[in-house]
């Protein structure tokens, strides 16, 4: 729907200073991560479904199932993985590697096996990280059928037997790929996309952090009257976005801006990776938010090696979608190991990430162009009761640059006045009759 | 008039190296400030008229009167202020605050009063600056009728009486707003605007400095054959430009570039604030002049909070007008106090400011596009007697970039050869038949 | 010819890592400089012809003769200079200055003389360099008829006689200007231009270095199937390019990019001076090559005072031609003195310069636009055997930016992956059917 009328959007921006709200949300997010931590998520399978079902208690996410064999551009949805148990028994029958202790112990998507193997054979299928001998590394084998275990490196020193029983009680069989989707509808045409990946097992920063923050954003937005719709996607990395895009090309074309959330719970500073186009509204919004709220944050140019933005930014789509992380994935040693656990993520960091995304959504919702209706010389602010707040709300900046070409975000960049203050200023000027909104089609 | 012919403009640029001329002018400007210092200027009133009448001895400035009640966009010309005397008497009848000692003692535009007041009442109407207890602050109350005095803060410690007689012998009554205007006519269509504010009482840097420098520029230009007209405006801040614009929209449309002069007599380095558009000819000219003549000078982006350029740069006009100051107004403590007196401004600084504006006017007058008439390979300079001066006058730069697209200022920026040397070089090349001017319409 | 088909160009890029090849070439280049060192080159005359004849043993360069009196834009080809001997005899008949010892002893293009002169007269015609009393400076007098000698400054202290016999056995008479030209033909329309000056006598860096490197590039390219033609020009500075341009305006219009080689044998870091347009393909190619192969190299903006690029970049042509030097001419003290001899140039520097130009030619030959044929989401690399090399060859970069707008050089700049790796990657992707070339006309 696009009526040219500004809908009575909820005051997203007025909530945005609620840093305490961010802290509360952060604590909720951490608790949600703890709830979801044990599920054995993977590219497909029951762990993802269990995760999404839990999220439905928070926000009305729809669970979509895409059958194995479905084509999606260059890809095909593979067989679904079911995993019940997995272990390695030593000569005395003791479980020296046990899936029940940690779902990281089995290589993701492992084919089933139940066999007696020599120590040498076992070692060929056993992944460890010598640099961190107490941590279990995370491995998966999605598109090549094989089996394997992951274990702390110190286990190897203890392997004294010549033979071991290996058992992976899994099944790769036709089923479906599962993802979650929620559309919070807006009054005008156009969508904001929030996407996060769901395919990692018991790893917290990567990516229960993204899942939890996205779900809690969805909860806060659901039911609010919005200008533009906000779409939330919870899907397995790489294949998930490709499948979604292949089924929703018309919706993709509606995306005005978006963020891929991944690794947003660690204590490092935020990192934004720009969209492929580099200077779209979401890119500029994130830069503006960082300037005012997170001056130590990092901004990096788009590279086709990041998280799922590389699918949304593939040249056939080239959507204005950037990525939000905290410490970049390649740059912390806990990455893809059992040390990325509940102690590695922080409620405060989760809350801060929540707040940054909230602000980004708010700017994309509230960025508008206005026309100064008294454009020759300055209008008098005093008689309109605007003098006292003029500086705080950037009123002279708004008046000077509201020539129908500059949006509030343009003015925020130029003036270095925070967007949220300008948005309040524009409302005040509009009420006083000095400003009127210019529709996007004018 | 626009004939497409280059008029025989006076050699503005040949005068520009006259640094001694700048020094002479600086001493004249300082003496002129001393003459104008005692007048009690304000938004309206006799002090402005007296000031402009004195300037007529220097240049043939026209004095314009705009009746109270005249509408100008969002504004109305207020009643005129007349002030004859003002004082505070202590219990023994002594003038402890006396307008005759300094016109800063009365709040500008004060309503009349003659009353016995308690000490507490007096203090509510007495402005002081505790940080500088010996200085009188400058205050005015233009658009809200009230009365008040300003005094050194140490006066307050001496207030031992319970009651005081306050008298402001002023009148706010229909009259007019007064401003001065001088057009030095040019041969081609287009104007250069020099504007300076006249509404401050006995304050030297702000803004006798601007008044004196503008008057002496007008004197030097008057009677010269010019390419483009130069218009000088001497008017009260804010309302003055708004009134002028409202009466001269057609002339405003002719402005090719301009400067607002304010606070150009203190010993600090020059500061240029860019026009709203940011890269117009005057902006680039000032940047070029600073690069070669004033490397420690500052350049700042446009902000709608500066001096009167914010009216010329309001979105309904968006004129290419920047601002010249020395130390920015908010950044020296003498600003708007009695310490901004004749000892605070320097003849050398006034002369240097005069020279910078002279150079800017000269560049705007003399910036032209040329066409190299021997554009394939270099032409031979030796047989034309041009070899010896080729490097000094940037002849190879001029020849290479005179392709009809680049002006001399473009070439000056690219080559870092001063504009005035290129202008001489272009003249030499034109005389030798290697160059011809390209009109603006070609 | 332009068929829209990609010709089977030789794998220029596959040779480019051959740093050893560069070293071999460097030794050959140094030996070639030694062979050419003794010839007395000048604007015209037999020394240039002898030089070009020697080069014909390396590559099939055509020798062109342009008769004296031929007009070329603002210039006329002058009389040809012939020089057989030149000397100064002291009172005892000893040759105290002797052309046979060094051809730098005679001012280039000197008119003939055979006379007895006083010491004072001799000194007026004797050029020395007091700062380097053992070096002979290099001087010429091309466009003003005169005579003169050059000698080490210490000679002057030894001049004890009152009179001297001066003899320059030269002749300025109608003849021709001589230059060399070689076109290595390509399959598509468009040329790459390599130009170097031949008019300096026994000076090694300036410019036997350029002559030798250009000749050895021509030898390596001759006979290879190329996409675009490569044209080599060996001509006297300034007048040579002007004459060539005046005879080849149609060919000049075909130049896609080019380099002027001058002073590329000294041990300093490379220096590239941009073309007048500044961001053409050759400018970007050189910047890219320096980034990856020569990080300490310098890049400077175009100035109309460099070597012969100032003719190719004159506004009537404005060709995309930059300049390659090592230490810039004005910045080494051996410049234009007898100290610019065989010991001043280094085989390694010559080889490195050869390699840089080879890479530049290769990039100009191989820069192409492609279209990702699987542009929606990433295509699967694993099943196509592309996974292992994906990072090294920048495959994801190529796929993401091959949208028909970006060339490989664009992608190389953005990704910071070396062009030569991307070129290999593009070939691999093309073979796998994921990419197709987009012709320049599409």
PDB file of C-alpha atoms in Angstrom, chain B residues 209-358:
ATOM      1  CA  UNK B 209      36.487  46.205  11.251  1.00  0.00           C
ATOM      2  CA  UNK B 210      34.112  44.970   8.552  1.00  0.00           C
ATOM      3  CA  UNK B 211      32.592  48.417   8.035  1.00  0.00           C
ATOM      4  CA  UNK B 212      35.962  50.117   7.629  1.00  0.00           C
ATOM      5  CA  UNK B 213      37.453  47.492   5.287  1.00  0.00           C
ATOM      6  CA  UNK B 214      34.338  47.421   3.111  1.00  0.00           C
ATOM      7  CA  UNK B 215      34.273  51.223   2.856  1.00  0.00           C
ATOM      8  CA  UNK B 216      37.926  51.360   1.842  1.00  0.00           C
ATOM      9  CA  UNK B 217      37.436  48.617  -0.729  1.00  0.00           C
ATOM     10  CA  UNK B 218      34.535  50.568  -2.158  1.00  0.00           C
ATOM     11  CA  UNK B 219      36.686  53.680  -2.387  1.00  0.00           C
ATOM     12  CA  UNK B 220      39.443  51.824  -4.266  1.00  0.00           C
ATOM     13  CA  UNK B 221      37.023  50.225  -6.722  1.00  0.00           C
ATOM     14  CA  UNK B 222      34.753  53.194  -7.333  1.00  0.00           C
ATOM     15  CA  UNK B 223      35.408  54.749 -10.722  1.00  0.00           C
ATOM     16  CA  UNK B 224      37.406  51.796 -12.061  1.00  0.00           C
ATOM     17  CA  UNK B 225      36.108  50.123 -15.194  1.00  0.00           C
ATOM     18  CA  UNK B 226      35.080  46.682 -13.959  1.00  0.00           C
ATOM     19  CA  UNK B 227      33.960  43.527 -15.710  1.00  0.00           C
ATOM     20  CA  UNK B 228      31.322  42.627 -13.105  1.00  0.00           C
ATOM     21  CA  UNK B 229      29.605  45.068 -10.772  1.00  0.00           C
ATOM     22  CA  UNK B 230      30.537  45.053  -7.098  1.00  0.00           C
ATOM     23  CA  UNK B 231      27.764  45.795  -4.639  1.00  0.00           C
ATOM     24  CA  UNK B 232      28.516  46.900  -1.069  1.00  0.00           C
ATOM     25  CA  UNK B 233      25.919  46.561   1.664  1.00  0.00           C
ATOM     26  CA  UNK B 234      26.189  48.046   5.141  1.00  0.00           C
ATOM     27  CA  UNK B 235      23.218  46.810   7.112  1.00  0.00           C
ATOM     28  CA  UNK B 236      22.061  45.571  10.496  1.00  0.00           C
ATOM     29  CA  UNK B 237      22.657  41.851  11.038  1.00  0.00           C
ATOM     30  CA  UNK B 238      19.921  39.323  10.225  1.00  0.00           C
ATOM     31  CA  UNK B 239      17.056  41.730   9.543  1.00  0.00           C
ATOM     32  CA  UNK B 240      19.185  43.890   7.242  1.00  0.00           C
ATOM     33  CA  UNK B 241      19.931  41.185   4.648  1.00  0.00           C
ATOM     34  CA  UNK B 242      16.373  39.881   4.930  1.00  0.00           C
ATOM     35  CA  UNK B 243      14.989  43.336   4.196  1.00  0.00           C
ATOM     36  CA  UNK B 244      17.473  43.899   1.369  1.00  0.00           C
ATOM     37  CA  UNK B 245      16.708  40.507  -0.204  1.00  0.00           C
ATOM     38  CA  UNK B 246      12.980  41.139  -0.005  1.00  0.00           C
ATOM     39  CA  UNK B 247      13.401  44.387  -1.939  1.00  0.00           C
ATOM     40  CA  UNK B 248      16.039  43.108  -4.416  1.00  0.00           C
ATOM     41  CA  UNK B 249      15.237  39.566  -5.478  1.00  0.00           C
ATOM     42  CA  UNK B 250      16.213  40.346  -9.080  1.00  0.00           C
ATOM     43  CA  UNK B 251      19.578  41.675  -7.955  1.00  0.00           C
ATOM     44  CA  UNK B 252      20.185  38.717  -5.679  1.00  0.00           C
ATOM     45  CA  UNK B 253      19.766  36.478  -8.710  1.00  0.00           C
ATOM     46  CA  UNK B 254      22.689  38.309 -10.323  1.00  0.00           C
ATOM     47  CA  UNK B 255      25.173  37.513  -7.544  1.00  0.00           C
ATOM     48  CA  UNK B 256      28.122  35.509  -8.899  1.00  0.00           C
ATOM     49  CA  UNK B 257      29.892  35.409  -5.570  1.00  0.00           C
ATOM     50  CA  UNK B 258      30.220  37.329  -2.379  1.00  0.00           C
ATOM     51  CA  UNK B 259      31.622  37.713   1.083  1.00  0.00           C
ATOM     52  CA  UNK B 260      30.183  38.678   4.427  1.00  0.00           C
ATOM     53  CA  UNK B 261      32.849  40.590   6.376  1.00  0.00           C
ATOM     54  CA  UNK B 262      32.692  40.404  10.147  1.00  0.00           C
ATOM     55  CA  UNK B 263      35.375  40.418  12.818  1.00  0.00           C
ATOM     56  CA  UNK B 264      38.291  40.981  10.454  1.00  0.00           C
ATOM     57  CA  UNK B 265      40.495  43.256  12.554  1.00  0.00           C
ATOM     58  CA  UNK B 266      41.866  41.081  15.370  1.00  0.00           C
ATOM     59  CA  UNK B 267      45.348  39.662  15.306  1.00  0.00           C
ATOM     60  CA  UNK B 268      44.287  36.048  14.686  1.00  0.00           C
ATOM     61  CA  UNK B 269      44.628  34.152  11.433  1.00  0.00           C
ATOM     62  CA  UNK B 270      41.907  34.554   8.799  1.00  0.00           C
ATOM     63  CA  UNK B 271      38.962  32.138   8.765  1.00  0.00           C
ATOM     64  CA  UNK B 272      36.797  31.510   5.740  1.00  0.00           C
ATOM     65  CA  UNK B 273      33.425  29.817   6.038  1.00  0.00           C
ATOM     66  CA  UNK B 274      32.275  28.266   2.806  1.00  0.00           C
ATOM     67  CA  UNK B 275      29.030  29.038   1.061  1.00  0.00           C
ATOM     68  CA  UNK B 276      26.223  26.533   1.402  1.00  0.00           C
ATOM     69  CA  UNK B 277      27.067  25.075  -1.998  1.00  0.00           C
ATOM     70  CA  UNK B 278      30.631  24.703  -0.836  1.00  0.00           C
ATOM     71  CA  UNK B 279      32.628  24.642  -4.085  1.00  0.00           C
ATOM     72  CA  UNK B 280      31.543  27.771  -5.876  1.00  0.00           C
ATOM     73  CA  UNK B 281      33.975  30.193  -7.434  1.00  0.00           C
ATOM     74  CA  UNK B 282      34.249  32.352  -4.300  1.00  0.00           C
ATOM     75  CA  UNK B 283      34.902  29.262  -2.170  1.00  0.00           C
ATOM     76  CA  UNK B 284      37.646  28.118  -4.502  1.00  0.00           C
ATOM     77  CA  UNK B 285      39.059  31.623  -4.819  1.00  0.00           C
ATOM     78  CA  UNK B 286      39.370  31.972  -1.045  1.00  0.00           C
ATOM     79  CA  UNK B 287      40.978  28.562  -0.764  1.00  0.00           C
ATOM     80  CA  UNK B 288      43.466  29.498  -3.477  1.00  0.00           C
ATOM     81  CA  UNK B 289      44.255  32.856  -1.879  1.00  0.00           C
ATOM     82  CA  UNK B 290      44.814  31.249   1.504  1.00  0.00           C
ATOM     83  CA  UNK B 291      47.071  28.593  -0.033  1.00  0.00           C
ATOM     84  CA  UNK B 292      49.362  31.244  -1.458  1.00  0.00           C
ATOM     85  CA  UNK B 293      48.975  34.193   0.925  1.00  0.00           C
ATOM     86  CA  UNK B 294      47.825  32.884   4.259  1.00  0.00           C
ATOM     87  CA  UNK B 295      48.776  29.233   4.740  1.00  0.00           C
ATOM     88  CA  UNK B 296      47.813  29.239   8.431  1.00  0.00           C
ATOM     89  CA  UNK B 297      44.293  30.433   7.651  1.00  0.00           C
ATOM     90  CA  UNK B 298      41.297  28.217   8.434  1.00  0.00           C
ATOM     91  CA  UNK B 299      38.505  27.074   6.158  1.00  0.00           C
ATOM     92  CA  UNK B 300      35.244  25.792   7.570  1.00  0.00           C
ATOM     93  CA  UNK B 301      32.168  24.330   5.995  1.00  0.00           C
ATOM     94  CA  UNK B 302      28.957  26.269   5.846  1.00  0.00           C
ATOM     95  CA  UNK B 303      26.783  26.131   8.936  1.00  0.00           C
ATOM     96  CA  UNK B 304      23.499  27.995   9.238  1.00  0.00           C
ATOM     97  CA  UNK B 305      24.696  29.678  12.418  1.00  0.00           C
ATOM     98  CA  UNK B 306      27.289  32.107  11.091  1.00  0.00           C
ATOM     99  CA  UNK B 307      26.988  35.771  10.251  1.00  0.00           C
ATOM    100  CA  UNK B 308      24.709  37.134   7.550  1.00  0.00           C
ATOM    101  CA  UNK B 309      25.744  34.568   4.940  1.00  0.00           C
ATOM    102  CA  UNK B 310      23.061  32.400   6.517  1.00  0.00           C
ATOM    103  CA  UNK B 311      20.452  34.738   5.048  1.00  0.00           C
ATOM    104  CA  UNK B 312      22.083  34.900   1.599  1.00  0.00           C
ATOM    105  CA  UNK B 313      22.477  31.119   1.800  1.00  0.00           C
ATOM    106  CA  UNK B 314      18.923  30.427   2.922  1.00  0.00           C
ATOM    107  CA  UNK B 315      17.433  27.786   0.634  1.00  0.00           C
ATOM    108  CA  UNK B 316      15.179  30.253  -1.164  1.00  0.00           C
ATOM    109  CA  UNK B 317      18.329  32.062  -2.400  1.00  0.00           C
ATOM    110  CA  UNK B 318      21.297  29.724  -1.925  1.00  0.00           C
ATOM    111  CA  UNK B 319      23.694  32.405  -3.142  1.00  0.00           C
ATOM    112  CA  UNK B 320      27.408  31.707  -3.531  1.00  0.00           C
ATOM    113  CA  UNK B 321      28.320  33.859  -0.540  1.00  0.00           C
ATOM    114  CA  UNK B 322      30.897  32.877   2.079  1.00  0.00           C
ATOM    115  CA  UNK B 323      32.120  34.566   5.209  1.00  0.00           C
ATOM    116  CA  UNK B 324      35.447  36.090   6.152  1.00  0.00           C
ATOM    117  CA  UNK B 325      36.454  36.462   9.776  1.00  0.00           C
ATOM    118  CA  UNK B 326      39.752  36.325  11.540  1.00  0.00           C
ATOM    119  CA  UNK B 327      39.325  34.568  14.916  1.00  0.00           C
ATOM    120  CA  UNK B 328      35.813  33.090  14.814  1.00  0.00           C
ATOM    121  CA  UNK B 329      33.320  34.993  16.947  1.00  0.00           C
ATOM    122  CA  UNK B 330      32.765  32.311  19.522  1.00  0.00           C
ATOM    123  CA  UNK B 331      36.482  31.786  20.014  1.00  0.00           C
ATOM    124  CA  UNK B 332      37.858  34.978  21.560  1.00  0.00           C
ATOM    125  CA  UNK B 333      36.912  36.133  25.010  1.00  0.00           C
ATOM    126  CA  UNK B 334      36.741  39.830  24.116  1.00  0.00           C
ATOM    127  CA  UNK B 335      33.783  38.983  21.841  1.00  0.00           C
ATOM    128  CA  UNK B 336      30.739  41.115  22.691  1.00  0.00           C
ATOM    129  CA  UNK B 337      32.439  42.930  25.546  1.00  0.00           C
ATOM    130  CA  UNK B 338      33.976  46.343  26.088  1.00  0.00           C
ATOM    131  CA  UNK B 339      37.370  44.708  25.622  1.00  0.00           C
ATOM    132  CA  UNK B 340      36.639  44.587  21.892  1.00  0.00           C
ATOM    133  CA  UNK B 341      37.968  48.121  21.716  1.00  0.00           C
ATOM    134  CA  UNK B 342      40.456  50.047  19.587  1.00  0.00           C
ATOM    135  CA  UNK B 343      43.385  48.255  21.219  1.00  0.00           C
ATOM    136  CA  UNK B 344      41.998  44.860  20.218  1.00  0.00           C
ATOM    137  CA  UNK B 345      42.144  45.514  16.481  1.00  0.00           C
ATOM    138  CA  UNK B 346      45.383  45.937  14.540  1.00  0.00           C
ATOM    139  CA  UNK B 347      46.158  48.029  11.478  1.00  0.00           C
ATOM    140  CA  UNK B 348      48.135  45.156  10.012  1.00  0.00           C
ATOM    141  CA  UNK B 349      45.259  42.712  10.418  1.00  0.00           C
ATOM    142  CA  UNK B 350      42.801  45.177   8.881  1.00  0.00           C
ATOM    143  CA  UNK B 351      45.165  45.706   5.953  1.00  0.00           C
ATOM    144  CA  UNK B 352      45.676  41.982   5.502  1.00  0.00           C
ATOM    145  CA  UNK B 353      41.908  41.413   5.487  1.00  0.00           C
ATOM    146  CA  UNK B 354      41.512  44.213   2.968  1.00  0.00           C
ATOM    147  CA  UNK B 355      44.103  42.535   0.725  1.00  0.00           C
ATOM    148  CA  UNK B 356      42.401  39.118   0.963  1.00  0.00           C
ATOM    149  CA  UNK B 357      39.052  40.562  -0.085  1.00  0.00           C
ATOM    150  CA  UNK B 358      40.704  42.583  -2.846  1.00  0.00           C
TER     151      UNK B 358
END
